[in-house]
mmCIF file of C-alpha atoms and ligand atoms in Angstrom:
data_model
loop_
_atom_site.group_PDB
_atom_site.id
_atom_site.type_symbol
_atom_site.label_atom_id
_atom_site.label_comp_id
_atom_site.label_asym_id
_atom_site.label_seq_id
_atom_site.Cartn_x
_atom_site.Cartn_y
_atom_site.Cartn_z
ATOM 1 C CA UNK A 1 25.144 -19.247 -2.153
ATOM 2 C CA UNK A 2 22.051 -20.983 -0.850
ATOM 3 C CA UNK A 3 19.995 -20.819 -4.034
ATOM 4 C CA UNK A 4 17.389 -23.551 -4.207
ATOM 5 C CA UNK A 5 14.983 -24.735 -6.834
ATOM 6 C CA UNK A 6 11.776 -26.660 -6.608
ATOM 7 C CA UNK A 7 9.150 -27.322 -9.190
ATOM 8 C CA UNK A 8 6.021 -26.488 -7.243
ATOM 9 C CA UNK A 9 5.179 -23.247 -5.419
ATOM 10 C CA UNK A 10 5.316 -23.523 -1.622
ATOM 11 C CA UNK A 11 2.043 -23.359 0.294
ATOM 12 C CA UNK A 12 1.368 -22.266 3.858
ATOM 13 C CA UNK A 13 1.630 -25.805 5.352
ATOM 14 C CA UNK A 14 5.066 -26.188 3.718
ATOM 15 C CA UNK A 15 6.258 -23.213 5.766
ATOM 16 C CA UNK A 16 4.779 -24.631 8.990
ATOM 17 C CA UNK A 17 6.519 -27.947 8.287
ATOM 18 C CA UNK A 18 9.938 -26.238 8.288
ATOM 19 C CA UNK A 19 9.783 -25.557 12.041
ATOM 20 C CA UNK A 20 12.608 -27.423 13.720
ATOM 21 C CA UNK A 21 13.939 -28.604 10.342
ATOM 22 C CA UNK A 22 15.939 -25.605 9.092
ATOM 23 C CA UNK A 23 15.819 -21.794 9.319
ATOM 24 C CA UNK A 24 13.114 -20.180 7.195
ATOM 25 C CA UNK A 25 14.322 -17.393 4.888
ATOM 26 C CA UNK A 26 12.053 -14.583 3.769
ATOM 27 C CA UNK A 27 12.071 -10.999 2.538
ATOM 28 C CA UNK A 28 9.527 -8.402 1.644
ATOM 29 C CA UNK A 29 8.985 -7.822 -2.085
ATOM 30 C CA UNK A 30 6.891 -5.207 -3.824
ATOM 31 C CA UNK A 31 7.644 -5.625 -7.514
ATOM 32 C CA UNK A 32 8.049 -8.403 -10.061
ATOM 33 C CA UNK A 33 11.761 -8.033 -10.867
ATOM 34 C CA UNK A 34 13.063 -8.096 -7.304
ATOM 35 C CA UNK A 35 10.566 -10.840 -6.435
ATOM 36 C CA UNK A 36 12.003 -12.949 -9.264
ATOM 37 C CA UNK A 37 15.506 -12.575 -7.803
ATOM 38 C CA UNK A 38 14.517 -13.160 -4.160
ATOM 39 C CA UNK A 39 12.353 -16.119 -5.178
ATOM 40 C CA UNK A 40 15.485 -18.197 -5.778
ATOM 41 C CA UNK A 41 16.657 -17.817 -2.183
ATOM 42 C CA UNK A 42 13.528 -17.419 -0.070
ATOM 43 C CA UNK A 43 10.863 -19.735 1.294
ATOM 44 C CA UNK A 44 8.218 -17.031 1.258
ATOM 45 C CA UNK A 45 7.939 -13.432 0.106
ATOM 46 C CA UNK A 46 5.856 -10.909 1.984
ATOM 47 C CA UNK A 47 4.152 -8.089 0.141
ATOM 48 C CA UNK A 48 4.368 -5.979 3.276
ATOM 49 C CA UNK A 49 2.321 -2.869 3.886
ATOM 50 C CA UNK A 50 5.730 -1.351 4.684
ATOM 51 C CA UNK A 51 5.557 -0.528 0.961
ATOM 52 C CA UNK A 52 3.556 2.532 2.021
ATOM 53 C CA UNK A 53 6.680 3.866 3.750
ATOM 54 C CA UNK A 54 9.409 2.304 1.594
ATOM 55 C CA UNK A 55 7.947 2.935 -1.853
ATOM 56 C CA UNK A 56 5.279 5.567 -1.434
ATOM 57 C CA UNK A 57 6.892 7.923 1.069
ATOM 58 C CA UNK A 58 4.336 7.706 3.915
ATOM 59 C CA UNK A 59 5.484 8.228 7.515
ATOM 60 C CA UNK A 60 3.604 5.115 8.698
ATOM 61 C CA UNK A 61 1.775 2.130 7.185
ATOM 62 C CA UNK A 62 -1.616 3.442 8.319
ATOM 63 C CA UNK A 63 -2.596 5.226 5.044
ATOM 64 C CA UNK A 64 -2.034 2.158 2.817
ATOM 65 C CA UNK A 65 -5.210 1.199 0.890
ATOM 66 C CA UNK A 66 -6.263 -2.354 -0.064
ATOM 67 C CA UNK A 67 -5.975 -1.518 -3.790
ATOM 68 C CA UNK A 68 -2.257 -0.802 -3.407
ATOM 69 C CA UNK A 69 -1.680 -4.179 -1.733
ATOM 70 C CA UNK A 70 -3.568 -5.882 -4.576
ATOM 71 C CA UNK A 71 -1.523 -4.062 -7.223
ATOM 72 C CA UNK A 72 1.854 -4.939 -5.666
ATOM 73 C CA UNK A 73 0.642 -8.432 -4.699
ATOM 74 C CA UNK A 74 -0.140 -9.193 -8.343
ATOM 75 C CA UNK A 75 3.298 -8.037 -9.441
ATOM 76 C CA UNK A 76 5.068 -10.200 -6.860
ATOM 77 C CA UNK A 77 3.019 -13.293 -7.685
ATOM 78 C CA UNK A 78 3.960 -12.806 -11.358
ATOM 79 C CA UNK A 79 7.652 -12.471 -10.516
ATOM 80 C CA UNK A 80 7.981 -15.311 -7.972
ATOM 81 C CA UNK A 81 7.536 -18.884 -9.094
ATOM 82 C CA UNK A 82 8.430 -21.070 -6.116
ATOM 83 C CA UNK A 83 8.048 -18.965 -2.967
ATOM 84 C CA UNK A 84 4.803 -18.726 -1.066
ATOM 85 C CA UNK A 85 3.570 -15.144 -1.530
ATOM 86 C CA UNK A 86 1.948 -13.627 1.564
ATOM 87 C CA UNK A 87 0.096 -10.322 1.223
ATOM 88 C CA UNK A 88 -0.309 -7.970 4.200
ATOM 89 C CA UNK A 89 -3.823 -6.842 5.019
ATOM 90 C CA UNK A 90 -3.648 -3.070 5.498
ATOM 91 C CA UNK A 91 -5.007 -1.095 8.446
ATOM 92 C CA UNK A 92 -8.797 -0.870 8.508
ATOM 93 C CA UNK A 93 -9.524 -3.868 6.295
ATOM 94 C CA UNK A 94 -9.821 -6.683 8.864
ATOM 95 C CA UNK A 95 -10.198 -5.373 12.448
ATOM 96 C CA UNK A 96 -13.921 -4.567 12.368
ATOM 97 C CA UNK A 97 -15.289 -8.104 12.275
ATOM 98 C CA UNK A 98 -14.394 -11.589 11.055
ATOM 99 C CA UNK A 99 -16.826 -11.277 8.148
ATOM 100 C CA UNK A 100 -15.390 -7.951 6.957
ATOM 101 C CA UNK A 101 -11.925 -9.494 7.254
ATOM 102 C CA UNK A 102 -13.037 -12.496 5.202
ATOM 103 C CA UNK A 103 -14.491 -10.340 2.443
ATOM 104 C CA UNK A 104 -11.305 -8.287 2.123
ATOM 105 C CA UNK A 105 -8.969 -11.297 2.406
ATOM 106 C CA UNK A 106 -10.992 -13.089 -0.272
ATOM 107 C CA UNK A 107 -10.634 -10.037 -2.542
ATOM 108 C CA UNK A 108 -6.868 -10.043 -2.026
ATOM 109 C CA UNK A 109 -6.562 -13.789 -2.663
ATOM 110 C CA UNK A 110 -8.792 -13.735 -5.752
ATOM 111 C CA UNK A 111 -7.208 -10.655 -7.294
ATOM 112 C CA UNK A 112 -3.540 -11.473 -6.579
ATOM 113 C CA UNK A 113 -3.503 -15.280 -6.530
ATOM 114 C CA UNK A 114 -1.325 -15.079 -3.394
ATOM 115 C CA UNK A 115 -1.132 -18.100 -1.098
ATOM 116 C CA UNK A 116 -1.741 -16.432 2.267
ATOM 117 C CA UNK A 117 -2.396 -13.152 4.052
ATOM 118 C CA UNK A 118 -0.821 -11.559 7.104
ATOM 119 C CA UNK A 119 -2.551 -9.497 9.733
ATOM 120 C CA UNK A 120 -1.366 -7.731 12.867
ATOM 121 C CA UNK A 121 -2.513 -8.475 16.393
ATOM 122 C CA UNK A 122 -2.413 -11.257 18.971
ATOM 123 C CA UNK A 123 -5.347 -12.285 21.149
ATOM 124 C CA UNK A 124 -7.590 -9.550 19.726
ATOM 125 C CA UNK A 125 -7.322 -11.179 16.277
ATOM 126 C CA UNK A 126 -7.606 -14.828 17.388
ATOM 127 C CA UNK A 127 -11.329 -15.133 16.637
ATOM 128 C CA UNK A 128 -10.826 -13.576 13.182
ATOM 129 C CA UNK A 129 -7.904 -15.870 12.408
ATOM 130 C CA UNK A 130 -10.025 -18.934 13.267
ATOM 131 C CA UNK A 131 -12.881 -17.618 11.091
ATOM 132 C CA UNK A 132 -10.554 -17.001 8.127
ATOM 133 C CA UNK A 133 -8.684 -20.311 8.372
ATOM 134 C CA UNK A 134 -11.990 -22.215 8.609
ATOM 135 C CA UNK A 135 -12.996 -20.560 5.327
ATOM 136 C CA UNK A 136 -9.830 -21.315 3.384
ATOM 137 C CA UNK A 137 -7.640 -18.285 4.088
ATOM 138 C CA UNK A 138 -4.156 -19.186 5.392
ATOM 139 C CA UNK A 139 -3.112 -16.552 7.932
ATOM 140 C CA UNK A 140 0.301 -15.436 9.120
ATOM 141 C CA UNK A 141 0.001 -13.557 12.412
ATOM 142 C CA UNK A 142 2.182 -10.626 13.506
ATOM 143 C CA UNK A 143 2.803 -9.680 17.149
ATOM 144 C CA UNK A 144 5.182 -7.516 19.179
ATOM 145 C CA UNK A 145 5.763 -4.209 17.449
ATOM 146 C CA UNK A 146 2.715 -3.935 15.214
ATOM 147 C CA UNK A 147 3.306 -0.841 13.032
ATOM 148 C CA UNK A 148 -0.379 -0.346 12.176
ATOM 149 C CA UNK A 149 -0.930 0.442 15.904
ATOM 150 C CA UNK A 150 1.817 3.051 15.928
ATOM 151 C CA UNK A 151 -0.573 5.779 17.042
ATOM 152 C CA UNK A 152 -1.520 3.752 20.131
ATOM 153 C CA UNK A 153 1.996 2.468 20.841
ATOM 154 C CA UNK A 154 3.420 5.997 20.585
ATOM 155 C CA UNK A 155 6.350 5.078 18.328
ATOM 156 C CA UNK A 156 8.313 2.231 16.769
ATOM 157 C CA UNK A 157 9.377 0.710 20.107
ATOM 158 C CA UNK A 158 10.807 -2.716 20.892
ATOM 159 C CA UNK A 159 8.480 -4.916 22.929
ATOM 160 C CA UNK A 160 9.000 -7.295 25.866
ATOM 161 C CA UNK A 161 12.075 -5.563 27.248
ATOM 162 C CA UNK A 162 10.702 -5.744 30.804
ATOM 163 C CA UNK A 163 9.514 -8.956 32.488
ATOM 164 C CA UNK A 164 5.944 -7.729 33.200
ATOM 165 C CA UNK A 165 5.316 -7.536 29.410
ATOM 166 C CA UNK A 166 6.272 -11.158 28.778
ATOM 167 C CA UNK A 167 3.124 -13.060 29.737
ATOM 168 C CA UNK A 168 0.835 -11.011 27.494
ATOM 169 C CA UNK A 169 3.117 -11.392 24.470
ATOM 170 C CA UNK A 170 3.578 -15.124 25.029
ATOM 171 C CA UNK A 171 -0.193 -15.470 25.363
ATOM 172 C CA UNK A 172 -0.642 -13.548 22.081
ATOM 173 C CA UNK A 173 1.609 -16.046 20.301
ATOM 174 C CA UNK A 174 -0.115 -19.048 21.861
ATOM 175 C CA UNK A 175 -3.604 -17.798 20.977
ATOM 176 C CA UNK A 176 -2.848 -17.025 17.325
ATOM 177 C CA UNK A 177 -1.256 -20.475 16.984
ATOM 178 C CA UNK A 178 -4.304 -22.128 18.583
ATOM 179 C CA UNK A 179 -6.551 -20.119 16.241
ATOM 180 C CA UNK A 180 -4.840 -21.714 13.234
ATOM 181 C CA UNK A 181 -2.185 -19.221 12.080
ATOM 182 C CA UNK A 182 0.445 -21.098 10.049
ATOM 183 C CA UNK A 183 3.312 -18.888 11.284
ATOM 184 C CA UNK A 184 3.769 -15.772 13.384
ATOM 185 C CA UNK A 185 5.987 -12.748 12.809
ATOM 186 C CA UNK A 186 7.721 -11.518 15.974
ATOM 187 C CA UNK A 187 8.720 -7.909 15.369
ATOM 188 C CA UNK A 188 11.174 -6.079 17.648
ATOM 189 C CA UNK A 189 10.729 -8.478 20.562
ATOM 190 C CA UNK A 190 13.462 -8.810 23.208
ATOM 191 C CA UNK A 191 15.726 -11.764 22.401
ATOM 192 C CA UNK A 192 15.049 -13.927 25.501
ATOM 193 C CA UNK A 193 11.290 -13.586 25.069
ATOM 194 C CA UNK A 194 11.515 -14.451 21.357
ATOM 195 C CA UNK A 195 13.420 -17.598 22.336
ATOM 196 C CA UNK A 196 10.792 -18.503 24.914
ATOM 197 C CA UNK A 197 7.896 -17.939 22.474
ATOM 198 C CA UNK A 198 9.653 -19.966 19.773
ATOM 199 C CA UNK A 199 9.964 -22.901 22.174
ATOM 200 C CA UNK A 200 6.354 -22.520 23.367
ATOM 201 C CA UNK A 201 4.399 -22.473 20.068
ATOM 202 C CA UNK A 202 4.034 -25.252 17.483
ATOM 203 C CA UNK A 203 4.164 -22.851 14.512
ATOM 204 C CA UNK A 204 7.267 -21.134 13.108
ATOM 205 C CA UNK A 205 8.226 -17.763 14.526
ATOM 206 C CA UNK A 206 9.570 -15.377 11.890
ATOM 207 C CA UNK A 207 11.805 -12.788 13.498
ATOM 208 C CA UNK A 208 12.466 -9.216 12.471
ATOM 209 C CA UNK A 209 14.516 -7.654 15.238
ATOM 210 C CA UNK A 210 13.721 -10.657 17.411
ATOM 211 C CA UNK A 211 17.066 -12.536 17.449
ATOM 212 C CA UNK A 212 18.425 -15.690 15.860
ATOM 213 C CA UNK A 213 16.352 -17.806 18.253
ATOM 214 C CA UNK A 214 13.357 -17.496 15.888
ATOM 215 C CA UNK A 215 12.540 -20.266 13.411
ATOM 216 C CA UNK A 216 13.058 -17.892 10.489
ATOM 217 C CA UNK A 217 13.974 -14.341 9.585
ATOM 218 C CA UNK A 218 12.457 -11.589 7.488
ATOM 219 C CA UNK A 219 13.786 -8.158 6.533
ATOM 220 C CA UNK A 220 12.415 -5.368 4.399
ATOM 221 C CA UNK A 221 14.297 -5.871 1.123
ATOM 222 C CA UNK A 222 15.056 -2.186 0.521
ATOM 223 C CA UNK A 223 16.505 -1.926 4.060
ATOM 224 C CA UNK A 224 18.897 -4.853 3.668
ATOM 225 C CA UNK A 225 19.921 -3.698 0.191
ATOM 226 C CA UNK A 226 21.036 -0.320 1.507
ATOM 227 C CA UNK A 227 18.328 1.551 -0.363
ATOM 228 C CA UNK A 228 16.428 3.022 2.591
ATOM 229 C CA UNK A 229 17.597 6.379 3.948
ATOM 230 C CA UNK A 230 16.965 5.336 7.593
ATOM 231 C CA UNK A 231 16.918 1.791 8.955
ATOM 232 C CA UNK A 232 16.014 0.343 12.362
ATOM 233 C CA UNK A 233 18.780 -1.036 14.634
ATOM 234 C CA UNK A 234 17.890 -4.615 13.740
ATOM 235 C CA UNK A 235 18.678 -4.219 10.036
ATOM 236 C CA UNK A 236 21.982 -5.351 8.597
ATOM 237 C CA UNK A 237 22.731 -3.794 5.222
ATOM 238 C CA UNK A 238 23.909 -6.639 2.984
ATOM 239 C CA UNK A 239 24.313 -4.337 -0.018
ATOM 240 C CA UNK A 240 24.689 -0.666 -0.923
ATOM 241 C CA UNK A 241 22.246 -0.383 -3.785
ATOM 242 C CA UNK A 242 21.335 3.224 -2.942
ATOM 243 C CA UNK A 243 24.940 4.286 -3.578
ATOM 244 C CA UNK A 244 25.069 2.172 -6.779
ATOM 245 C CA UNK A 245 21.870 3.812 -8.074
ATOM 246 C CA UNK A 246 23.227 7.250 -7.337
ATOM 247 C CA UNK A 247 26.515 6.487 -9.122
ATOM 248 C CA UNK A 248 24.632 5.216 -12.184
ATOM 249 C CA UNK A 249 22.286 8.207 -12.323
ATOM 250 C CA UNK A 250 25.149 10.665 -11.868
ATOM 251 C CA UNK A 251 27.046 8.914 -14.700
ATOM 252 C CA UNK A 252 23.997 9.127 -16.972
ATOM 253 C CA UNK A 253 23.453 12.816 -16.197
ATOM 254 C CA UNK A 254 27.149 13.582 -16.803
ATOM 255 C CA UNK A 255 27.157 11.786 -20.168
ATOM 256 C CA UNK A 256 23.942 13.423 -21.378
ATOM 257 C CA UNK A 257 25.325 16.828 -20.439
ATOM 258 C CA UNK A 258 28.679 16.056 -22.059
ATOM 259 C CA UNK A 259 27.003 14.720 -25.212
ATOM 260 C CA UNK A 260 28.684 11.295 -24.885
ATOM 261 C CA UNK A 261 25.394 9.399 -24.478
ATOM 262 C CA UNK A 262 23.661 8.227 -26.588
ATOM 263 C CA UNK A 263 26.209 7.021 -29.141
ATOM 264 C CA UNK A 264 25.348 5.496 -32.551
ATOM 265 C CA UNK A 265 25.267 2.118 -30.704
ATOM 266 C CA UNK A 266 22.189 3.311 -28.838
ATOM 267 C CA UNK A 267 20.507 4.831 -31.908
ATOM 268 C CA UNK A 268 18.741 3.529 -35.022
ATOM 269 C CA UNK A 269 20.336 3.905 -38.434
ATOM 270 C CA UNK A 270 18.248 3.715 -41.620
ATOM 271 C CA UNK A 271 17.581 0.015 -42.406
ATOM 272 C CA UNK A 272 19.645 0.068 -45.595
ATOM 273 C CA UNK A 273 22.721 1.457 -43.849
ATOM 274 C CA UNK A 274 22.327 -0.985 -40.951
ATOM 275 C CA UNK A 275 22.116 -3.949 -43.342
ATOM 276 C CA UNK A 276 25.274 -2.795 -45.105
ATOM 277 C CA UNK A 277 27.048 -2.571 -41.737
ATOM 278 C CA UNK A 278 25.784 -6.099 -40.839
ATOM 279 C CA UNK A 279 23.762 -4.929 -37.827
ATOM 280 C CA UNK A 280 20.748 -6.967 -36.593
ATOM 281 C CA UNK A 281 17.393 -5.845 -37.996
ATOM 282 C CA UNK A 282 15.630 -6.137 -34.617
ATOM 283 C CA UNK A 283 14.466 -2.862 -33.185
ATOM 284 C CA UNK A 284 15.508 -3.715 -29.648
ATOM 285 C CA UNK A 285 18.052 -6.262 -28.488
ATOM 286 C CA UNK A 286 17.551 -7.454 -24.918
ATOM 287 C CA UNK A 287 20.691 -8.691 -23.220
ATOM 288 C CA UNK A 288 19.036 -10.108 -20.111
ATOM 289 C CA UNK A 289 16.238 -12.666 -20.032
ATOM 290 C CA UNK A 290 12.902 -10.969 -19.487
ATOM 291 C CA UNK A 291 10.605 -11.963 -16.668
ATOM 292 C CA UNK A 292 7.390 -13.527 -17.987
ATOM 293 C CA UNK A 293 4.715 -10.995 -18.853
ATOM 294 C CA UNK A 294 1.576 -12.997 -18.068
HETATM 295 O O1 KIV B 301 5.062 -4.734 6.280
HETATM 296 C C1 KIV B 301 6.094 -5.387 6.484
HETATM 297 O O2 KIV B 301 7.102 -5.259 5.781
HETATM 298 C C2 KIV B 301 6.093 -6.310 7.603
HETATM 299 C C3 KIV B 301 7.396 -6.921 7.982
HETATM 300 C C4 KIV B 301 8.172 -5.915 8.742
HETATM 301 C C5 KIV B 301 7.240 -8.182 8.740
HETATM 302 O O3 KIV B 301 5.091 -6.538 8.204
#
């Protein structure tokens, strides 16, 4: 297993420096416990606004408010110790003007302590990316299928599957790189175009449904764990956590109904009786190490 440890948390330039060196590994994370696990294997963790769909049951990412990103961003930063944590800027918080974008990005960085933000859009966001980077905000760009524009795109559709679309998408990648983005997510982009963009830009391309030609990969954690009810074609389920959760919950419900849980092992005797039986005095014995609670 490709677990790796390093003493210092990665920063945006560390991710850029991996281009051409080795594949970049990343996942989304929304809470502290899963972030702590993924942290051991990933170069960066993205607090994606996909959390609106995955965790909060929305149909799209459009309704996600800034406060929700801050709340989950804080949790992930607490859980992850070595990965760069990138927080997605939600719809409506950065498109209006570079100065509005800066104010909201600064809020996210101050309140979460994350190391970078991500925003969607190619050429239309280039000026904003330059403005943010010049003021100390590392930006990951996101082009191709940009879910916040779902209502304009008319659905979650792969991009660049016909040659006439190629030039505009390649130009998007080039312009965000020139504007100072430290990496760019290519979402649902036809494989040959993703390969061409990856060769054309000096920053890492992070693919999600954009082939192995990209410099790195990202997946939504719940999708690859087998926890999401529906997944896009580009997801491979590396686990079946949804089925494991259901088995555990069914087992719990059965035992409660049958009266076989809880047993005396899960209950508290009077202190005197416990001492006689040689049981520990502690109220709660934790078997697994806890994640830090700072
Ligand atoms: O919100 C998200 O999870 C994302 C990834 C799909 C890249 O933007």
